[in-house]
Amino acid sequence: MGKSLRVAYGEALVKLGAKNEKVVALDADLAHATMSATFAAAYPDRFYNMGIAEANMMCAAAGFAHTGYIPFASTFALFGSGRAYEQIRNSICYTNANVKFAFSHSGLSVGEDGGSHQSIEDIALMREMPNMTVFVPCDPKETEKAVMAAAEIDGPVYIRVARPVCEDITEEDTPFIPGKANIMRDGNDVCIITAGLMVPIALKAAEELEKEGISAAVVNMHTIKPIDAEIILEMNKKCKGIVTAEEHSVIGGLGSAVAEVLAGNAGAKFERVGIQDKFGKSGKPDQLFAAYGLTAENIIEKCKATLA
């Protein structure tokens, strides 16, 4: 049985807390949704419910960081990256405060909560800030590794945490090195660069392409910032096409980050799969993924377009 990335986050935070007494957790009255409640149960004296006051939570987290603690601040991705943007920018990133953000319920996979709660801009908002590291884990195991890696980084780190239950597609010994992507499947015709919940969909697309004689590599870009420019440029030379796939707007997210690396370099044709400058809407996650083209079929179509 799989589990959600938010459950994996809560469990990882407890493990981290057992190793380091300087780890504290803050939440904006959503602890049972973000699963920081797991940490609260284990370490009630190191957990702080800041109420529905995200901006205040970020300033408090900065204060903890400046006094030697390692604060993990949790809320929904829309509220954290959007409502508290200015506090994250000025109180945390501007001072390079050692604050970690684990924002859950990201992307379209929030489902029936609808467009008002679906953060499809959060990666763009977080990665543009100096000093920020951005992780987008693809499964429970990778989420735990992201939490542990974040604690080792001196500075702000954003961990994008998805809501749905999912199976592990990585192994215990799969490396998680910040800024170093993992090649999930090798190939030399086309390369699919992806992250988060789109990784298993990209792997499915690659399998279908293989049946048609098209060799497709799949790269899990779990770190959006700093991005692994080396692997992108390697695939740009090796393959005829590069396709990015993300559960985020095509503006400012993974596709934009890859395009920035490719700019000025001749090589593979380039296509993007993602949310095309639209807000989300209410529906079951699988229905929304289909409606917005976050499917293996669309990835396949884009891959073939780069080879045409």
mmCIF file of C-alpha atoms in Angstrom:
data_model
loop_
_atom_site.group_PDB
_atom_site.id
_atom_site.type_symbol
_atom_site.label_atom_id
_atom_site.label_comp_id
_atom_site.label_asym_id
_atom_site.label_seq_id
_atom_site.Cartn_x
_atom_site.Cartn_y
_atom_site.Cartn_z
ATOM 1 C CA MET A 1 0.000 0.000 0.000
ATOM 2 C CA GLY A 2 1.208 3.481 -0.840
ATOM 3 C CA LYS A 3 0.913 6.590 1.265
ATOM 4 C CA SER A 4 0.692 10.285 0.604
ATOM 5 C CA LEU A 5 3.707 12.531 0.453
ATOM 6 C CA ARG A 6 2.297 14.584 3.325
ATOM 7 C CA VAL A 7 2.214 11.471 5.544
ATOM 8 C CA ALA A 8 5.806 10.753 4.521
ATOM 9 C CA TYR A 9 6.678 14.349 5.427
ATOM 10 C CA GLY A 10 5.197 14.024 8.918
ATOM 11 C CA GLU A 11 7.028 10.748 9.544
ATOM 12 C CA ALA A 12 10.313 12.130 8.239
ATOM 13 C CA LEU A 13 10.011 15.215 10.420
ATOM 14 C CA VAL A 14 9.641 13.005 13.505
ATOM 15 C CA LYS A 15 12.776 11.062 12.525
ATOM 16 C CA LEU A 16 14.646 14.288 12.008
ATOM 17 C CA GLY A 17 13.419 15.638 15.324
ATOM 18 C CA ALA A 18 14.777 12.575 17.113
ATOM 19 C CA LYS A 19 18.221 13.251 15.621
ATOM 20 C CA ASN A 20 18.306 16.985 16.192
ATOM 21 C CA GLU A 21 16.664 18.768 19.110
ATOM 22 C CA LYS A 22 17.023 22.092 17.301
ATOM 23 C CA VAL A 23 14.302 21.070 14.809
ATOM 24 C CA VAL A 24 10.965 22.806 15.464
ATOM 25 C CA ALA A 25 7.728 22.765 13.493
ATOM 26 C CA LEU A 26 5.239 25.553 12.816
ATOM 27 C CA ASP A 27 1.837 25.266 11.166
ATOM 28 C CA ALA A 28 -0.935 27.662 10.187
ATOM 29 C CA ASP A 29 -3.826 25.733 11.759
ATOM 30 C CA LEU A 30 -3.655 22.917 9.182
ATOM 31 C CA ALA A 31 -1.496 20.412 11.057
ATOM 32 C CA HIS A 32 -3.845 17.455 10.504
ATOM 33 C CA ALA A 33 -3.914 18.188 6.759
ATOM 34 C CA THR A 34 -0.202 18.880 6.310
ATOM 35 C CA MET A 35 0.602 16.046 8.763
ATOM 36 C CA SER A 36 2.870 18.188 10.898
ATOM 37 C CA ALA A 37 0.486 16.939 13.615
ATOM 38 C CA THR A 38 2.639 13.788 13.626
ATOM 39 C CA PHE A 39 5.560 15.887 14.850
ATOM 40 C CA ALA A 40 3.294 17.711 17.315
ATOM 41 C CA ALA A 41 2.290 14.377 18.894
ATOM 42 C CA ALA A 42 5.910 13.307 19.255
ATOM 43 C CA TYR A 43 7.374 16.649 20.340
ATOM 44 C CA PRO A 44 4.598 18.916 21.663
ATOM 45 C CA ASP A 45 7.112 21.305 23.214
ATOM 46 C CA ARG A 46 8.675 21.926 19.792
ATOM 47 C CA PHE A 47 5.474 22.454 17.824
ATOM 48 C CA TYR A 48 3.767 25.814 17.331
ATOM 49 C CA ASN A 49 0.296 26.318 15.872
ATOM 50 C CA MET A 50 0.431 29.875 14.601
ATOM 51 C CA GLY A 51 -3.240 29.999 13.633
ATOM 52 C CA ILE A 52 -4.579 31.206 10.303
ATOM 53 C CA ALA A 53 -1.794 33.777 10.070
ATOM 54 C CA GLU A 54 0.691 32.592 7.490
ATOM 55 C CA ALA A 55 2.634 35.852 7.291
ATOM 56 C CA ASN A 56 3.104 35.879 11.058
ATOM 57 C CA MET A 57 4.232 32.236 10.923
ATOM 58 C CA MET A 58 6.995 33.095 8.433
ATOM 59 C CA CYS A 59 8.291 35.938 10.570
ATOM 60 C CA ALA A 60 8.267 33.662 13.624
ATOM 61 C CA ALA A 61 10.128 30.989 11.628
ATOM 62 C CA ALA A 62 12.763 33.587 10.718
ATOM 63 C CA GLY A 63 13.139 34.403 14.397
ATOM 64 C CA PHE A 64 13.649 30.746 15.277
ATOM 65 C CA ALA A 65 16.264 30.433 12.528
ATOM 66 C CA HIS A 66 18.193 33.498 13.674
ATOM 67 C CA THR A 67 18.409 32.023 17.193
ATOM 68 C CA GLY A 68 19.885 28.720 16.073
ATOM 69 C CA TYR A 69 16.832 26.530 15.505
ATOM 70 C CA ILE A 70 15.862 24.720 12.292
ATOM 71 C CA PRO A 71 12.184 25.594 11.739
ATOM 72 C CA PHE A 72 9.968 23.658 9.331
ATOM 73 C CA ALA A 73 6.917 25.763 8.420
ATOM 74 C CA SER A 74 3.886 24.007 6.945
ATOM 75 C CA THR A 75 0.612 25.074 5.362
ATOM 76 C CA PHE A 76 -1.111 24.642 2.000
ATOM 77 C CA ALA A 77 1.111 25.553 -0.949
ATOM 78 C CA LEU A 78 -1.208 28.314 -2.148
ATOM 79 C CA PHE A 79 -1.316 30.035 1.234
ATOM 80 C CA GLY A 80 2.394 29.650 1.973
ATOM 81 C CA SER A 81 3.862 30.678 -1.360
ATOM 82 C CA GLY A 82 1.155 33.242 -2.141
ATOM 83 C CA ARG A 83 -0.274 34.842 0.976
ATOM 84 C CA ALA A 84 3.078 34.980 2.780
ATOM 85 C CA TYR A 85 5.262 35.737 -0.231
ATOM 86 C CA GLU A 86 6.519 39.089 1.005
ATOM 87 C CA GLN A 87 7.499 37.715 4.429
ATOM 88 C CA ILE A 88 9.328 34.780 2.824
ATOM 89 C CA ARG A 89 11.143 37.188 0.520
ATOM 90 C CA ASN A 90 12.132 39.886 2.992
ATOM 91 C CA SER A 91 12.306 38.139 6.369
ATOM 92 C CA ILE A 92 13.745 34.822 5.192
ATOM 93 C CA CYS A 93 15.364 34.802 1.734
ATOM 94 C CA TYR A 94 16.737 38.344 1.963
ATOM 95 C CA THR A 95 18.531 37.437 5.205
ATOM 96 C CA ASN A 96 19.263 33.850 4.073
ATOM 97 C CA ALA A 97 17.507 32.550 7.187
ATOM 98 C CA ASN A 98 17.698 28.797 7.734
ATOM 99 C CA VAL A 99 13.963 28.137 7.338
ATOM 100 C CA LYS A 100 12.434 25.071 5.649
ATOM 101 C CA PHE A 101 9.015 25.150 3.986
ATOM 102 C CA ALA A 102 6.942 22.013 3.458
ATOM 103 C CA PHE A 103 3.820 23.205 1.674
ATOM 104 C CA SER A 104 1.258 20.509 0.973
ATOM 105 C CA HIS A 105 -1.850 20.231 -1.231
ATOM 106 C CA SER A 106 0.092 21.540 -4.221
ATOM 107 C CA GLY A 107 -0.991 21.512 -7.861
ATOM 108 C CA LEU A 108 -4.189 20.184 -9.453
ATOM 109 C CA SER A 109 -4.081 17.043 -7.320
ATOM 110 C CA VAL A 110 -5.848 18.924 -4.507
ATOM 111 C CA GLY A 111 -8.893 17.914 -6.576
ATOM 112 C CA GLU A 112 -12.336 18.962 -5.436
ATOM 113 C CA ASP A 113 -11.018 21.943 -3.441
ATOM 114 C CA GLY A 114 -10.899 23.705 -6.810
ATOM 115 C CA GLY A 115 -8.989 26.540 -8.381
ATOM 116 C CA SER A 116 -9.004 28.725 -5.266
ATOM 117 C CA HIS A 117 -6.837 26.136 -3.455
ATOM 118 C CA GLN A 118 -4.794 24.679 -6.315
ATOM 119 C CA SER A 119 -1.308 26.169 -6.377
ATOM 120 C CA ILE A 120 -0.081 26.008 -9.948
ATOM 121 C CA GLU A 121 2.296 28.971 -9.544
ATOM 122 C CA ASP A 122 4.192 28.044 -6.365
ATOM 123 C CA ILE A 123 7.363 26.692 -7.997
ATOM 124 C CA ALA A 124 7.671 29.893 -10.045
ATOM 125 C CA LEU A 125 7.200 32.077 -6.973
ATOM 126 C CA MET A 126 9.642 30.152 -4.796
ATOM 127 C CA ARG A 127 12.425 29.504 -7.304
ATOM 128 C CA GLU A 128 12.738 33.148 -8.360
ATOM 129 C CA MET A 129 13.885 34.186 -4.869
ATOM 130 C CA PRO A 130 17.634 34.348 -4.243
ATOM 131 C CA ASN A 131 19.009 31.813 -1.706
ATOM 132 C CA MET A 132 16.011 29.469 -2.119
ATOM 133 C CA THR A 133 16.412 25.751 -2.876
ATOM 134 C CA VAL A 134 13.360 24.008 -4.398
ATOM 135 C CA PHE A 135 12.641 20.275 -4.057
ATOM 136 C CA VAL A 136 9.747 18.480 -5.804
ATOM 137 C CA PRO A 137 9.798 14.858 -4.578
ATOM 138 C CA CYS A 138 8.007 12.194 -6.606
ATOM 139 C CA ASP A 139 7.108 9.591 -3.967
ATOM 140 C CA PRO A 140 7.117 8.923 -0.186
ATOM 141 C CA LYS A 141 10.730 7.688 -0.076
ATOM 142 C CA GLU A 142 11.974 10.717 -1.963
ATOM 143 C CA THR A 143 9.952 13.008 0.318
ATOM 144 C CA GLU A 144 11.747 11.645 3.366
ATOM 145 C CA LYS A 145 15.103 12.145 1.643
ATOM 146 C CA ALA A 146 14.114 15.707 0.740
ATOM 147 C CA VAL A 147 13.334 16.493 4.391
ATOM 148 C CA MET A 148 16.677 15.107 5.542
ATOM 149 C CA ALA A 149 18.557 16.924 2.769
ATOM 150 C CA ALA A 150 16.780 20.205 3.564
ATOM 151 C CA ALA A 151 17.995 20.063 7.159
ATOM 152 C CA GLU A 152 21.600 19.838 5.933
ATOM 153 C CA ILE A 153 21.334 22.966 3.772
ATOM 154 C CA ASP A 154 22.158 26.282 5.402
ATOM 155 C CA GLY A 155 19.418 28.504 4.027
ATOM 156 C CA PRO A 156 15.772 28.457 2.933
ATOM 157 C CA VAL A 157 14.431 25.308 1.274
ATOM 158 C CA TYR A 158 11.016 24.689 -0.277
ATOM 159 C CA ILE A 159 9.682 21.114 -0.356
ATOM 160 C CA ARG A 160 6.598 20.769 -2.575
ATOM 161 C CA VAL A 161 4.356 18.131 -0.989
ATOM 162 C CA ALA A 162 1.522 16.515 -2.934
ATOM 163 C CA ARG A 163 -1.747 15.381 -1.353
ATOM 164 C CA PRO A 164 -2.649 12.034 -3.046
ATOM 165 C CA VAL A 165 -1.654 8.567 -1.907
ATOM 166 C CA CYS A 166 0.978 7.151 -4.253
ATOM 167 C CA GLU A 167 3.319 4.193 -4.545
ATOM 168 C CA ASP A 168 7.087 4.412 -4.224
ATOM 169 C CA ILE A 169 8.835 4.357 -7.587
ATOM 170 C CA THR A 170 12.286 5.011 -6.123
ATOM 171 C CA GLU A 171 14.257 2.700 -3.836
ATOM 172 C CA GLU A 172 15.837 3.159 -0.420
ATOM 173 C CA ASP A 173 19.256 3.362 -2.069
ATOM 174 C CA THR A 174 18.191 5.740 -4.857
ATOM 175 C CA PRO A 175 20.421 8.789 -4.351
ATOM 176 C CA PHE A 176 18.951 12.163 -3.487
ATOM 177 C CA ILE A 177 21.633 14.767 -4.084
ATOM 178 C CA PRO A 178 20.400 18.392 -4.168
ATOM 179 C CA GLY A 179 20.944 19.804 -7.643
ATOM 180 C CA LYS A 180 21.674 16.394 -9.198
ATOM 181 C CA ALA A 181 18.845 14.780 -11.193
ATOM 182 C CA ASN A 182 18.250 11.018 -11.369
ATOM 183 C CA ILE A 183 17.979 9.196 -14.680
ATOM 184 C CA MET A 184 15.029 6.852 -14.132
ATOM 185 C CA ARG A 185 15.252 5.393 -17.621
ATOM 186 C CA ASP A 186 17.886 5.887 -20.301
ATOM 187 C CA GLY A 187 17.212 6.552 -23.971
ATOM 188 C CA ASN A 188 18.658 8.387 -26.962
ATOM 189 C CA ASP A 189 15.758 9.522 -29.181
ATOM 190 C CA VAL A 190 13.873 11.786 -26.796
ATOM 191 C CA CYS A 191 14.257 12.816 -23.158
ATOM 192 C CA ILE A 192 11.334 13.482 -20.795
ATOM 193 C CA ILE A 193 12.383 15.747 -17.918
ATOM 194 C CA THR A 194 9.839 15.658 -15.136
ATOM 195 C CA ALA A 195 9.233 15.966 -11.391
ATOM 196 C CA GLY A 196 6.730 15.118 -8.651
ATOM 197 C CA LEU A 197 3.563 13.206 -9.493
ATOM 198 C CA MET A 198 4.356 13.421 -13.208
ATOM 199 C CA VAL A 199 7.336 11.054 -12.888
ATOM 200 C CA PRO A 200 5.299 7.802 -13.009
ATOM 201 C CA ILE A 201 3.207 9.234 -15.860
ATOM 202 C CA ALA A 202 6.389 10.035 -17.770
ATOM 203 C CA LEU A 203 7.682 6.503 -17.187
ATOM 204 C CA LYS A 204 4.431 5.117 -18.575
ATOM 205 C CA ALA A 205 4.796 7.325 -21.650
ATOM 206 C CA ALA A 206 8.358 6.094 -22.154
ATOM 207 C CA GLU A 207 7.209 2.485 -22.003
ATOM 208 C CA GLU A 208 4.580 3.121 -24.667
ATOM 209 C CA LEU A 209 7.076 4.941 -26.872
ATOM 210 C CA GLU A 210 9.439 1.981 -26.589
ATOM 211 C CA LYS A 211 6.727 -0.243 -28.094
ATOM 212 C CA GLU A 212 6.781 2.021 -31.149
ATOM 213 C CA GLY A 213 10.541 1.841 -31.457
ATOM 214 C CA ILE A 214 11.217 5.236 -29.861
ATOM 215 C CA SER A 215 13.923 5.240 -27.196
ATOM 216 C CA ALA A 216 12.873 7.640 -24.426
ATOM 217 C CA ALA A 217 14.926 8.683 -21.414
ATOM 218 C CA VAL A 218 13.160 9.837 -18.245
ATOM 219 C CA VAL A 219 14.934 12.273 -15.924
ATOM 220 C CA ASN A 220 13.569 12.894 -12.428
ATOM 221 C CA MET A 221 14.443 16.545 -11.789
ATOM 222 C CA HIS A 222 13.649 16.415 -8.071
ATOM 223 C CA THR A 223 15.573 19.646 -7.512
ATOM 224 C CA ILE A 224 14.179 22.518 -9.554
ATOM 225 C CA LYS A 225 16.645 24.966 -8.036
ATOM 226 C CA PRO A 226 19.583 24.640 -8.321
ATOM 227 C CA ILE A 227 18.694 22.788 -11.506
ATOM 228 C CA ASP A 228 20.976 20.128 -12.963
ATOM 229 C CA ALA A 229 22.150 22.009 -16.049
ATOM 230 C CA GLU A 230 24.743 19.332 -16.792
ATOM 231 C CA ILE A 231 22.187 16.571 -17.411
ATOM 232 C CA ILE A 232 19.971 18.916 -19.449
ATOM 233 C CA LEU A 233 22.822 19.864 -21.766
ATOM 234 C CA GLU A 234 23.943 16.228 -21.988
ATOM 235 C CA MET A 235 20.462 15.174 -23.105
ATOM 236 C CA ASN A 236 20.320 18.149 -25.476
ATOM 237 C CA LYS A 237 23.354 16.733 -27.311
ATOM 238 C CA LYS A 238 22.320 13.076 -27.029
ATOM 239 C CA CYS A 239 18.641 13.233 -28.007
ATOM 240 C CA LYS A 240 16.623 14.698 -30.861
ATOM 241 C CA GLY A 241 13.901 16.015 -28.562
ATOM 242 C CA ILE A 242 13.368 17.169 -24.963
ATOM 243 C CA VAL A 243 9.922 17.310 -23.348
ATOM 244 C CA THR A 244 9.242 18.645 -19.854
ATOM 245 C CA ALA A 245 6.229 17.398 -17.866
ATOM 246 C CA GLU A 246 5.008 19.101 -14.685
ATOM 247 C CA GLU A 247 1.933 19.549 -12.500
ATOM 248 C CA HIS A 248 2.376 23.319 -12.604
ATOM 249 C CA SER A 249 1.913 26.210 -14.958
ATOM 250 C CA VAL A 250 4.221 26.058 -17.971
ATOM 251 C CA ILE A 251 5.098 29.649 -17.045
ATOM 252 C CA GLY A 252 7.899 29.822 -14.497
ATOM 253 C CA GLY A 253 8.088 26.178 -13.465
ATOM 254 C CA LEU A 254 10.189 23.197 -14.526
ATOM 255 C CA GLY A 255 9.672 23.838 -18.245
ATOM 256 C CA SER A 256 10.833 27.418 -17.907
ATOM 257 C CA ALA A 257 13.852 26.373 -15.825
ATOM 258 C CA VAL A 258 14.902 23.824 -18.463
ATOM 259 C CA ALA A 259 14.322 26.348 -21.266
ATOM 260 C CA GLU A 260 16.605 28.816 -19.472
ATOM 261 C CA VAL A 261 19.407 26.238 -19.530
ATOM 262 C CA LEU A 262 18.785 25.369 -23.188
ATOM 263 C CA ALA A 263 18.683 28.998 -24.357
ATOM 264 C CA GLY A 264 21.595 29.693 -26.688
ATOM 265 C CA ASN A 265 22.425 26.008 -27.139
ATOM 266 C CA ALA A 266 21.619 24.353 -30.459
ATOM 267 C CA GLY A 267 20.412 20.769 -30.274
ATOM 268 C CA ALA A 268 17.194 18.974 -29.463
ATOM 269 C CA LYS A 269 13.736 20.328 -30.239
ATOM 270 C CA PHE A 270 11.830 21.339 -27.121
ATOM 271 C CA GLU A 271 8.212 20.911 -25.960
ATOM 272 C CA ARG A 272 6.409 21.384 -22.627
ATOM 273 C CA VAL A 273 3.576 19.516 -20.932
ATOM 274 C CA GLY A 274 1.926 21.420 -18.107
ATOM 275 C CA ILE A 275 -0.949 23.731 -17.257
ATOM 276 C CA GLN A 276 -1.366 26.179 -20.124
ATOM 277 C CA ASP A 277 -1.842 29.586 -18.452
ATOM 278 C CA LYS A 278 -5.142 28.616 -16.809
ATOM 279 C CA PHE A 279 -6.475 28.324 -13.286
ATOM 280 C CA GLY A 280 -7.531 24.955 -11.923
ATOM 281 C CA LYS A 281 -11.090 23.860 -11.271
ATOM 282 C CA SER A 282 -12.932 21.381 -9.086
ATOM 283 C CA GLY A 283 -12.795 17.686 -9.924
ATOM 284 C CA LYS A 284 -11.134 14.414 -9.040
ATOM 285 C CA PRO A 285 -7.355 14.504 -9.546
ATOM 286 C CA ASP A 286 -7.324 11.957 -12.377
ATOM 287 C CA GLN A 287 -10.099 13.846 -14.179
ATOM 288 C CA LEU A 288 -8.222 17.130 -13.795
ATOM 289 C CA PHE A 289 -4.968 15.614 -15.019
ATOM 290 C CA ALA A 290 -6.803 14.405 -18.126
ATOM 291 C CA ALA A 291 -8.590 17.740 -18.656
ATOM 292 C CA TYR A 292 -5.335 19.715 -18.441
ATOM 293 C CA GLY A 293 -3.272 17.328 -20.550
ATOM 294 C CA LEU A 294 -1.123 15.939 -17.740
ATOM 295 C CA THR A 295 -1.263 12.475 -19.293
ATOM 296 C CA ALA A 296 1.025 9.870 -20.806
ATOM 297 C CA GLU A 297 -0.835 10.333 -24.097
ATOM 298 C CA ASN A 298 -0.034 14.042 -24.239
ATOM 299 C CA ILE A 299 3.598 13.425 -23.317
ATOM 300 C CA ILE A 300 3.796 10.855 -26.121
ATOM 301 C CA GLU A 301 2.284 13.333 -28.593
ATOM 302 C CA LYS A 302 4.790 16.034 -27.581
ATOM 303 C CA CYS A 303 7.688 13.582 -27.826
ATOM 304 C CA LYS A 304 6.664 12.582 -31.341
ATOM 305 C CA ALA A 305 6.334 16.258 -32.287
ATOM 306 C CA THR A 306 9.990 16.830 -31.388
ATOM 307 C CA LEU A 307 10.980 13.913 -33.631
ATOM 308 C CA ALA A 308 8.843 14.919 -36.609
#
